[in-house]
Amino acid sequence: MLNLARNELYRLFLSPLAWVILALSQALLAYLFLSHLDYFMQIQSQIAAIPGAPGVTEMIVAPLLGNAAIVLLLISPLITMRLLAEERRNESLPLLTSAPLTAAGVVMGKFLGSFAFLLILLFMVLLMPLSLLLGSHIDLMQLASGALGLLLLIASFMAIGLFLSSLTRQPAIAAVATFSLLFFLWIVDWAGQSGHDDAGWLGWLSLLKHFEPMLQGELYTADVAYYLIVTLTFLLFAIRKLDNERLTG
Amino acid sequence: MTKLLEANNLGKRFGQQTAVSDINIHLSRGEVLGFLGPNGAGKSTTMKMLSGNLAPTNGQILINGVDLLEQPKQAKAHIGYLPETPPLYRELTVREFLVFCGRLNLLAGKPLRIAVDRVIERCGLGDVQHRLIGQLSKGFQQRVGIAQAIVHHPAVVILDEPTSGLDPIQIRDIRHLIREVANEHSVILSTHILPEVQMLCDRVQIIAHGQLLFSDSIDALSKQMHASSLQVQLANAPSVSELSAIAGVVSVQTIADSTFRLHYQPDNDPTERLVSLAVANGWQLRQLVAEQHSLEDVFMKIVQREENSKDA
């Protein structure tokens, strides 16, 4: 299983895709980071006098991580699409299914491999707010809470993408389907905000809704549980799908 | 003899359609079993079931005494499988890929390195071991596929049409490699090419329409294949009646102006008489071929026999 994850990560870095994704998302977020920083520098003198005014962490770190979540939403489908769909298209899946591995082992290996890749991305993003430590004081706990939120978000993105990738042999279809589903789960609470009282449960479904409190440094068990449930559910779906293929051909 | 692989009453249905039914396969240590059938007969389905990639609707598979359906993990460790399309990661080098396959099959550390070195040497991949698989010719990719199947030294190696889509020289090389593999492993080889089975296998099973029609040694198959007709070309041909007058000839069929097919009774071969007559009468014999049944003929013969025995 770990071998599979390692191989997955290694193969990812053999393709230019991984490097391009890392470089461009880093560049994009660096630009956002700098513009937030610039804005903060401008208004710093004005808000310094106001008691209880937002500090560096609220003004820079939280928006940065929020933007990072959107960038991740956009790139996750590109990472997950190849996991199983491409194996299927290259007909290399029998290599894994005829090895002494269970379907769960295959799915977990794939999941961990892609998860590790996004961890690298996340680490590089976090270096930016951490660099503020050189000249300022930031709320490390709030940063940690936001990072944990992103971590959980990544896990659920990967699980959803992996499942959709298991359904098809066309990576492009897997990518589009993953993006649509992620985007839908992202905006589903808009209906909840439009004033209907009975739409509250839609808000509960939203990936975004559970992420926002963590950005503000508020960590709720329910939010953590939500991401874990989403991740586990889609991983189980993927395992079931692979198993079913063996049974019905 | 110990049975390394034993499949009993294997059957697979896809919805209403029966792909294969009631297949029994036995493989002993050191044996090469040819699994022969026309395209669409259910060969690949059977191979997939034997390798644990497809669950049979009914029946039982024992690999080295371990039930494949109940303990798939343990059983699969004894199998090496090469599907019709070799499962390769084109972006890896040959060596990286084989190391990965070894790890997949639970090898690690020094044994892994030794196993990979050995398999690279056995499959003749030494010169290309640091090249990307995607850049290799199809023949070499097939070799990597075979190497992948034997890297963990399994008891049973299952090869599904290993020579399809290769050029004649590559086919020869791959057959050579398969024979080499057979020295150390028991092999099941599926193919639709009859000479391949004759060259490589000890025993043959013939499948058509998802049913096992024939299961015997290769010699028994050769007997089945022996036809009772000669094809002759005579530059100065006599009349058809002169040819049919030769003792043993049952009928004469004219294929072209000077080419004939002579059917004879199996126990009364007229070849010698034909040759001496040709010399004596100056018929100018150009060609004399003892016709062999093609695979299709053998199938037809076996299928017909099957149906006759059902009627009886």
XYZ file of C-alpha atoms in Angstrom:
561
model
C 0.000 0.000 0.000
C 2.742 2.445 0.961
C 4.743 1.174 -1.961
C 1.843 2.005 -4.226
C 1.544 5.473 -2.681
C 5.235 6.086 -3.150
C 5.136 4.915 -6.733
C 2.114 7.123 -7.383
C 3.902 10.180 -6.033
C 7.053 9.339 -7.939
C 5.212 8.924 -11.227
C 3.425 12.193 -10.616
C 6.746 13.981 -10.465
C 7.948 12.275 -13.636
C 5.289 14.124 -15.563
C 5.551 17.861 -16.097
C 2.012 18.195 -14.759
C 3.082 18.045 -11.130
C 5.824 20.623 -11.549
C 3.609 22.960 -13.527
C 0.862 22.708 -10.941
C 3.264 23.337 -8.076
C 4.928 26.282 -9.805
C 1.815 28.003 -11.069
C -0.257 27.619 -7.927
C 2.684 28.885 -5.929
C 3.059 31.877 -8.220
C -0.651 32.626 -8.080
C -0.801 32.439 -4.309
C 2.412 34.428 -3.929
C 0.844 37.215 -5.943
C -2.280 37.144 -3.763
C -0.133 37.025 -0.654
C 1.859 40.044 -1.741
C -1.186 42.083 -2.660
C -2.773 41.287 0.709
C 0.471 42.268 2.357
C 0.639 45.478 0.363
C -2.907 46.390 1.274
C -2.220 45.719 4.929
C 0.884 47.917 4.846
C -1.180 50.750 3.383
C -3.961 50.715 5.954
C -1.832 49.614 8.881
C -1.308 53.135 10.170
C -5.025 53.922 9.935
C -6.314 50.852 11.741
C -3.564 50.767 14.330
C -5.457 53.274 16.458
C -8.752 51.327 16.421
C -9.046 48.987 19.396
C -9.754 45.379 18.422
C -8.819 45.998 14.827
C -7.923 42.956 12.711
C -4.272 42.004 12.906
C -1.851 40.510 10.447
C -3.290 37.041 10.764
C -6.857 38.101 9.989
C -5.821 40.463 7.274
C -3.290 38.347 5.446
C -3.168 34.749 6.561
C -6.878 33.976 6.604
C -7.578 35.382 3.117
C -4.497 33.633 1.767
C -5.621 30.247 3.039
C -9.123 30.950 1.752
C -7.700 31.640 -1.688
C -5.517 28.562 -1.431
C -8.658 26.496 -0.899
C -10.096 27.792 -4.181
C -6.860 27.103 -6.040
C -6.899 23.580 -4.607
C -10.474 23.159 -5.748
C -9.322 23.961 -9.254
C -6.254 21.729 -9.345
C -7.467 18.691 -7.400
C -9.450 17.299 -10.336
C -6.280 17.455 -12.438
C -4.416 15.365 -9.881
C -7.128 12.831 -9.176
C -8.332 12.328 -12.738
C -5.373 10.187 -13.647
C -5.405 7.976 -10.554
C -7.666 5.194 -11.777
C -9.081 6.420 -15.081
C -5.662 6.541 -16.681
C -4.719 3.118 -15.355
C -7.855 1.846 -16.918
C -7.192 3.529 -20.232
C -3.641 2.139 -20.340
C -5.014 -1.222 -19.203
C -2.453 -1.311 -16.452
C -4.981 -1.847 -13.693
C -4.600 -5.674 -13.819
C -1.060 -5.170 -12.569
C -2.475 -3.941 -9.276
C -5.481 -6.208 -9.120
C -3.508 -9.377 -9.730
C -0.892 -8.450 -7.135
C -1.478 -9.646 -3.583
C -3.352 -6.470 -2.694
C -6.955 -5.945 -1.702
C -9.138 -3.372 -3.431
C -8.896 -1.324 -0.257
C -5.117 -1.457 -0.499
C -5.188 -0.198 -4.079
C -7.565 2.649 -3.257
C -5.712 3.668 -0.108
C -2.375 3.563 -1.909
C -3.680 5.827 -4.651
C -5.286 8.129 -2.098
C -2.173 8.472 0.024
C 0.011 9.076 -3.017
C -2.065 11.963 -4.291
C -2.635 13.260 -0.771
C 1.116 13.382 -0.228
C 1.499 15.476 -3.353
C -0.988 18.046 -2.116
C 0.724 18.023 1.262
C 3.850 19.223 -0.475
C 1.817 21.961 -2.112
C 0.237 22.880 1.197
C 3.610 23.016 2.888
C 4.920 25.411 0.284
C 1.877 27.630 0.660
C 2.291 27.710 4.432
C 5.870 28.881 4.073
C 4.538 32.251 2.932
C 2.589 33.204 6.065
C 5.375 31.690 8.155
C 7.808 34.092 6.512
C 5.880 36.911 8.194
C 7.354 35.691 11.466
C 10.553 37.421 10.418
C 9.050 40.836 10.882
C 5.826 40.464 12.740
C 3.865 38.491 15.231
C 1.170 36.193 13.846
C -1.398 34.044 15.570
C 0.158 30.631 15.072
C -2.863 28.832 16.476
C -5.157 30.449 13.946
C -2.718 29.551 11.218
C -2.614 25.968 12.456
C -6.396 25.795 12.523
C -6.567 27.092 8.956
C -3.895 24.625 7.866
C -5.792 21.767 9.477
C -8.885 22.925 7.619
C -7.016 22.885 4.330
C -5.623 19.463 5.155
C -9.098 18.056 5.730
C -10.356 19.826 2.636
C -7.602 18.253 0.551
C -8.413 14.800 1.899
C -12.051 15.123 0.921
C -11.157 16.546 -2.510
C -8.846 13.611 -3.138
C -11.402 11.037 -1.995
C -14.160 12.521 -4.168
C -11.815 12.756 -7.151
C -10.572 9.211 -6.652
C -14.090 7.828 -6.612
C -15.099 9.684 -9.775
C -11.860 8.552 -11.391
C -12.812 4.956 -10.629
C -16.020 5.297 -12.612
C -14.598 6.038 -16.025
C -11.721 5.275 -18.328
C -11.487 8.837 -19.644
C -9.347 11.059 -17.392
C -10.997 14.164 -18.856
C -14.436 12.949 -17.821
C -13.146 12.197 -14.354
C -11.693 15.700 -14.120
C -14.852 17.460 -15.291
C -17.061 15.350 -13.043
C -14.812 15.944 -10.044
C -14.681 19.653 -10.674
C -18.455 19.868 -11.050
C -19.131 17.913 -7.891
C -16.560 19.853 -5.865
C -17.849 23.152 -7.152
C -21.421 22.118 -6.426
C -20.510 21.140 -2.877
C -18.711 24.440 -2.572
C -21.661 26.649 -3.559
C -24.521 24.465 -2.393
C -25.061 26.649 0.659
C -25.926 29.653 -1.500
C -29.413 28.266 -1.647
C -29.288 28.035 2.106
C -28.451 31.704 2.383
C -31.240 32.848 0.113
C -33.716 33.091 2.922
C -35.476 29.733 2.933
C -35.534 28.393 6.450
C -35.797 24.798 5.307
C -32.584 25.053 3.295
C -30.321 24.827 6.324
C -29.320 21.276 5.586
C -27.948 22.417 2.241
C -25.595 24.624 4.169
C -24.512 21.639 6.163
C -23.552 19.856 2.931
C -21.315 22.672 1.837
C -17.577 22.106 1.837
C -17.039 25.827 2.254
C -19.325 26.270 5.225
C -17.241 23.885 7.294
C -14.004 25.458 6.242
C -14.730 29.090 7.072
C -14.826 28.713 10.865
C -11.440 27.020 10.770
C -9.987 29.972 8.897
C -11.153 32.158 11.774
C -9.452 29.822 14.189
C -12.660 28.190 15.404
C -12.318 24.434 15.459
C -15.542 22.437 15.832
C -15.753 18.690 16.126
C -18.714 18.717 13.760
C -16.639 20.332 11.001
C -13.764 17.914 11.419
C -16.229 15.025 11.468
C -17.882 16.317 8.307
C -14.620 16.154 6.341
C -13.682 12.780 7.745
C -17.108 11.398 6.853
C -16.916 12.765 3.311
C -13.416 11.348 2.844
C -14.244 7.916 4.215
C -17.528 7.686 2.331
C -15.988 8.359 -1.051
C -13.035 6.094 -0.352
C -15.475 3.313 0.501
C -17.403 4.021 -2.702
C -14.183 3.687 -4.679
C -13.296 0.409 -2.950
C -16.778 -0.930 -3.616
C -16.496 0.076 -7.239
C -13.198 -1.767 -7.736
C -14.487 -4.821 -5.915
C -17.639 -4.824 -7.937
C -15.644 -4.801 -11.131
C -13.989 -8.022 -10.088
C -17.342 -9.593 -9.319
C -19.296 -8.566 -12.379
C -16.569 -7.935 -14.934
C 2.122 -35.286 -9.100
C 1.329 -32.138 -7.154
C -1.338 -29.993 -8.663
C -0.261 -26.364 -8.658
C -3.432 -25.066 -10.126
C -6.777 -26.692 -10.006
C -9.989 -25.171 -11.327
C -13.218 -27.091 -11.044
C -16.527 -26.427 -12.788
C -15.548 -22.883 -13.537
C -18.336 -20.799 -15.013
C -18.986 -17.141 -15.691
C -22.165 -15.430 -16.734
C -22.446 -11.793 -17.748
C -26.087 -11.061 -17.125
C -28.003 -13.496 -19.289
C -25.019 -14.330 -21.423
C -22.875 -17.287 -20.498
C -19.234 -16.545 -21.273
C -17.734 -19.818 -20.096
C -19.257 -22.801 -18.396
C -18.064 -25.897 -16.650
C -14.359 -25.613 -17.288
C -11.878 -27.829 -15.484
C -8.209 -27.012 -15.565
C -5.354 -28.838 -13.893
C -1.764 -27.833 -13.996
C 1.080 -29.867 -12.535
C 4.497 -28.671 -11.540
C 6.766 -27.947 -14.484
C 4.018 -28.332 -17.024
C 3.106 -26.000 -19.870
C -0.571 -26.002 -20.642
C -1.804 -24.525 -23.888
C -5.208 -22.971 -23.777
C -6.362 -22.882 -27.334
C -9.428 -21.374 -28.882
C -10.655 -19.032 -31.569
C -11.138 -15.381 -30.745
C -14.136 -14.802 -28.534
C -14.170 -18.338 -27.185
C -13.742 -17.261 -23.576
C -9.974 -17.582 -23.278
C -9.354 -14.186 -21.757
C -12.324 -14.521 -19.432
C -10.905 -17.786 -18.140
C -7.437 -16.297 -17.769
C -8.893 -13.366 -15.838
C -10.692 -15.735 -13.504
C -7.581 -17.835 -12.936
C -5.556 -14.727 -12.119
C -8.125 -13.428 -9.666
C -9.148 -10.423 -11.725
C -12.649 -11.679 -12.266
C -14.771 -13.636 -9.834
C -16.340 -16.742 -11.373
C -20.101 -17.176 -11.105
C -19.552 -20.721 -9.938
C -16.696 -23.110 -9.426
C -13.556 -23.246 -7.387
C -9.946 -22.302 -8.032
C -7.062 -23.650 -5.973
C -3.617 -22.177 -6.478
C -0.899 -24.198 -4.803
C -3.605 -25.514 -2.496
C -4.877 -22.036 -1.528
C -8.417 -21.100 -2.452
C -8.244 -18.050 -4.719
C -11.732 -16.892 -3.853
C -11.491 -17.286 -0.109
C -7.888 -16.207 0.443
C -7.149 -14.049 -2.593
C -4.138 -12.338 -1.064
C -2.256 -15.528 -0.265
C -3.247 -17.202 -3.512
C -2.310 -14.248 -5.700
C 1.240 -14.302 -4.350
C 1.681 -17.602 -6.226
C 0.469 -16.210 -9.543
C 2.177 -14.183 -12.203
C -0.200 -12.794 -14.778
C 0.374 -11.139 -18.119
C -2.905 -9.857 -19.580
C -3.489 -9.420 -23.298
C -2.259 -5.834 -23.121
C 0.870 -5.768 -20.971
C 0.180 -3.558 -17.941
C 3.091 -1.141 -18.024
C 3.820 2.329 -16.765
C 5.305 3.950 -19.805
C 6.958 6.779 -17.898
C 9.099 4.490 -15.739
C 12.350 2.871 -16.754
C 12.405 -0.898 -17.055
C 14.311 -1.280 -13.838
C 12.131 1.110 -11.835
C 9.053 -0.669 -13.064
C 10.314 -4.109 -12.127
C 11.365 -2.889 -8.692
C 7.866 -1.529 -8.223
C 6.336 -4.857 -9.303
C 8.618 -6.724 -6.940
C 7.509 -4.487 -4.086
C 3.885 -4.955 -5.054
C 4.485 -8.646 -4.586
C 5.947 -8.069 -1.141
C 9.616 -8.350 -1.962
C 11.950 -5.900 -0.235
C 15.600 -5.164 0.446
C 18.232 -7.534 -0.822
C 15.909 -10.289 -2.082
C 14.144 -7.647 -4.167
C 17.393 -6.481 -5.745
C 18.468 -10.028 -6.494
C 15.079 -10.904 -7.958
C 15.095 -7.835 -10.212
C 18.659 -8.473 -11.389
C 17.784 -12.053 -12.135
C 14.628 -11.309 -14.039
C 16.354 -8.620 -16.093
C 19.005 -11.131 -17.051
C 16.548 -13.935 -17.777
C 14.365 -11.794 -19.996
C 17.315 -10.261 -21.842
C 16.535 -6.734 -20.681
C 20.054 -5.847 -19.547
C 20.731 -3.349 -22.335
C 17.461 -1.506 -21.939
C 17.047 -1.566 -18.173
C 17.571 2.176 -17.829
C 15.409 3.177 -20.757
C 11.823 4.326 -20.498
C 9.301 1.597 -21.169
C 7.324 3.904 -23.453
C 10.297 4.132 -25.821
C 10.811 0.399 -26.212
C 9.617 -1.652 -29.162
C 6.533 -3.766 -28.721
C 8.626 -6.924 -28.479
C 10.636 -5.505 -25.605
C 7.511 -4.202 -23.919
C 6.145 -7.720 -24.083
C 9.354 -8.954 -22.473
C 8.933 -6.447 -19.695
C 5.385 -7.744 -19.337
C 6.674 -11.287 -18.931
C 9.400 -10.100 -16.559
C 6.714 -8.409 -14.495
C 4.835 -11.705 -14.258
C 7.810 -13.748 -13.045
C 9.738 -11.259 -10.894
C 8.339 -12.642 -7.637
C 9.013 -16.204 -8.723
C 5.408 -17.414 -8.719
C 4.489 -21.069 -8.954
C 2.050 -20.473 -11.794
C 2.540 -18.058 -14.674
C -0.511 -17.142 -16.721
C 0.167 -15.630 -20.128
C -2.746 -14.348 -22.171
C -1.902 -14.285 -25.887
C 1.715 -13.315 -25.291
C 2.651 -13.167 -28.980
C -0.277 -11.257 -30.413
C 0.634 -8.154 -32.370
C 4.346 -8.926 -32.699
C 6.419 -9.367 -35.828
C 7.784 -12.850 -36.666
C 11.227 -12.252 -35.187
C 9.780 -10.863 -31.986
C 7.399 -13.822 -31.842
C 10.322 -16.195 -32.117
C 12.172 -14.383 -29.332
C 9.144 -14.327 -27.062
C 8.509 -18.034 -27.636
C 12.109 -18.707 -26.775
C 11.651 -16.702 -23.596
C 8.453 -18.553 -22.698
C 10.216 -21.861 -23.085
C 12.928 -20.548 -20.792
C 10.315 -19.437 -18.265
C 8.741 -22.891 -18.423
C 11.931 -24.424 -17.065
C 11.246 -22.924 -13.668
C 7.530 -22.239 -13.560
C 4.326 -23.932 -14.530
C 2.824 -21.990 -17.360
C -0.669 -21.557 -18.745
C -0.558 -20.049 -22.178
C -3.610 -18.897 -24.050
C -3.418 -18.459 -27.780
C -5.276 -18.917 -31.027
C -2.170 -19.958 -32.908
C -1.880 -23.706 -33.221
C 1.836 -24.049 -34.062
C 2.602 -22.046 -30.945
C 0.926 -24.664 -28.812
C 2.702 -27.440 -30.663
C 6.046 -25.775 -30.085
C 5.661 -24.834 -26.464
C 3.133 -26.955 -24.657
C 3.013 -30.380 -23.043
C -0.721 -30.490 -22.829
C -3.495 -28.692 -24.587
C -7.045 -27.734 -23.803
C -9.317 -26.462 -26.509
C -12.151 -24.118 -25.745
C -14.877 -22.901 -28.056
C -18.077 -21.060 -27.262
C -17.119 -21.059 -23.608
C -16.923 -24.821 -23.351
C -14.008 -27.154 -22.997
C -13.977 -29.470 -25.997
C -10.661 -31.191 -25.799
C -8.155 -31.813 -23.083
C -5.238 -34.086 -23.778
C -1.535 -34.288 -24.476
C -0.020 -32.582 -27.478
C 0.501 -35.938 -29.253
C -3.181 -36.711 -29.120
C -3.848 -33.369 -30.723
C -1.386 -34.090 -33.514
C -3.283 -37.252 -34.315
C -6.492 -35.275 -34.492
C -4.835 -32.921 -36.869
C -3.573 -35.518 -39.238
C -5.756 -35.196 -42.270
C -6.330 -37.759 -44.965
C -5.617 -35.740 -48.057
C -2.681 -34.925 -50.328
C -2.213 -31.924 -52.476
C -0.255 -32.634 -55.655
C 0.880 -30.522 -58.540
C 1.750 -32.330 -61.731
C 3.117 -30.379 -64.695
C 2.091 -33.082 -67.140
C -1.130 -34.077 -65.473
C -3.027 -37.256 -66.315
C -6.804 -37.391 -66.353
C -8.754 -37.382 -63.120
C -9.852 -40.952 -63.666
C -6.219 -42.128 -63.832
C -5.580 -40.500 -60.472
C -8.647 -41.945 -58.833
C -7.598 -45.372 -60.083
C -4.608 -45.366 -57.697
C -5.242 -47.844 -54.916
C -6.400 -46.111 -51.754
C -7.565 -42.869 -53.339
C -11.179 -42.260 -52.491
C -11.818 -39.109 -54.463
C -9.990 -36.504 -56.514
C -10.728 -32.853 -56.458
C -9.352 -30.485 -59.090
C -8.097 -27.290 -57.522
C -6.444 -25.770 -60.595
C -5.337 -27.012 -64.027
C -2.513 -29.131 -62.738
C -3.219 -29.153 -59.009
C -5.325 -31.813 -57.359
C -6.402 -32.847 -53.925
C -6.501 -36.572 -53.327
C -8.571 -37.862 -50.430
C -7.667 -41.273 -49.132
C -8.625 -43.709 -46.428
C -6.610 -43.006 -43.281
C -5.314 -46.591 -43.077
C -4.305 -46.787 -46.734
C -1.840 -44.042 -47.600
C -1.293 -43.903 -51.400
C 1.651 -41.474 -51.302
C 4.311 -43.997 -52.314
C 2.218 -45.479 -55.109
C 1.474 -41.989 -56.384
C 5.154 -41.044 -56.493
C 6.230 -44.209 -58.308
C 3.398 -43.852 -60.809
C 4.334 -40.252 -61.414
C 7.910 -41.257 -62.156
C 6.913 -44.190 -64.349
C 4.415 -42.201 -66.440
C 6.349 -38.945 -66.594
C 3.672 -36.827 -64.850
C 6.381 -34.432 -63.690
C 5.617 -34.110 -60.025
C 6.187 -30.519 -58.859
C 4.641 -30.470 -55.458
C 3.416 -33.002 -52.943
C 1.988 -31.806 -49.663
C 0.448 -33.932 -46.945
C -2.314 -31.611 -45.877
C -2.745 -30.766 -42.224
C -5.964 -29.663 -40.756
C -6.024 -26.063 -39.781
C -7.085 -25.149 -36.309
C -10.527 -24.376 -37.618
C -10.805 -27.856 -39.135
C -9.764 -29.435 -35.873
C -12.324 -27.341 -34.095
C -14.976 -28.334 -36.551
C -14.008 -31.961 -36.198
C -14.038 -31.826 -32.428
C -17.247 -29.827 -32.318
C -18.902 -32.257 -34.713
C -17.764 -35.251 -32.730
C -19.140 -33.561 -29.635
C -22.508 -33.033 -31.284
C -22.638 -36.546 -32.685
C -21.979 -38.035 -29.290
C -24.778 -35.921 -27.889
C -27.166 -37.184 -30.530
C -26.184 -40.788 -29.988
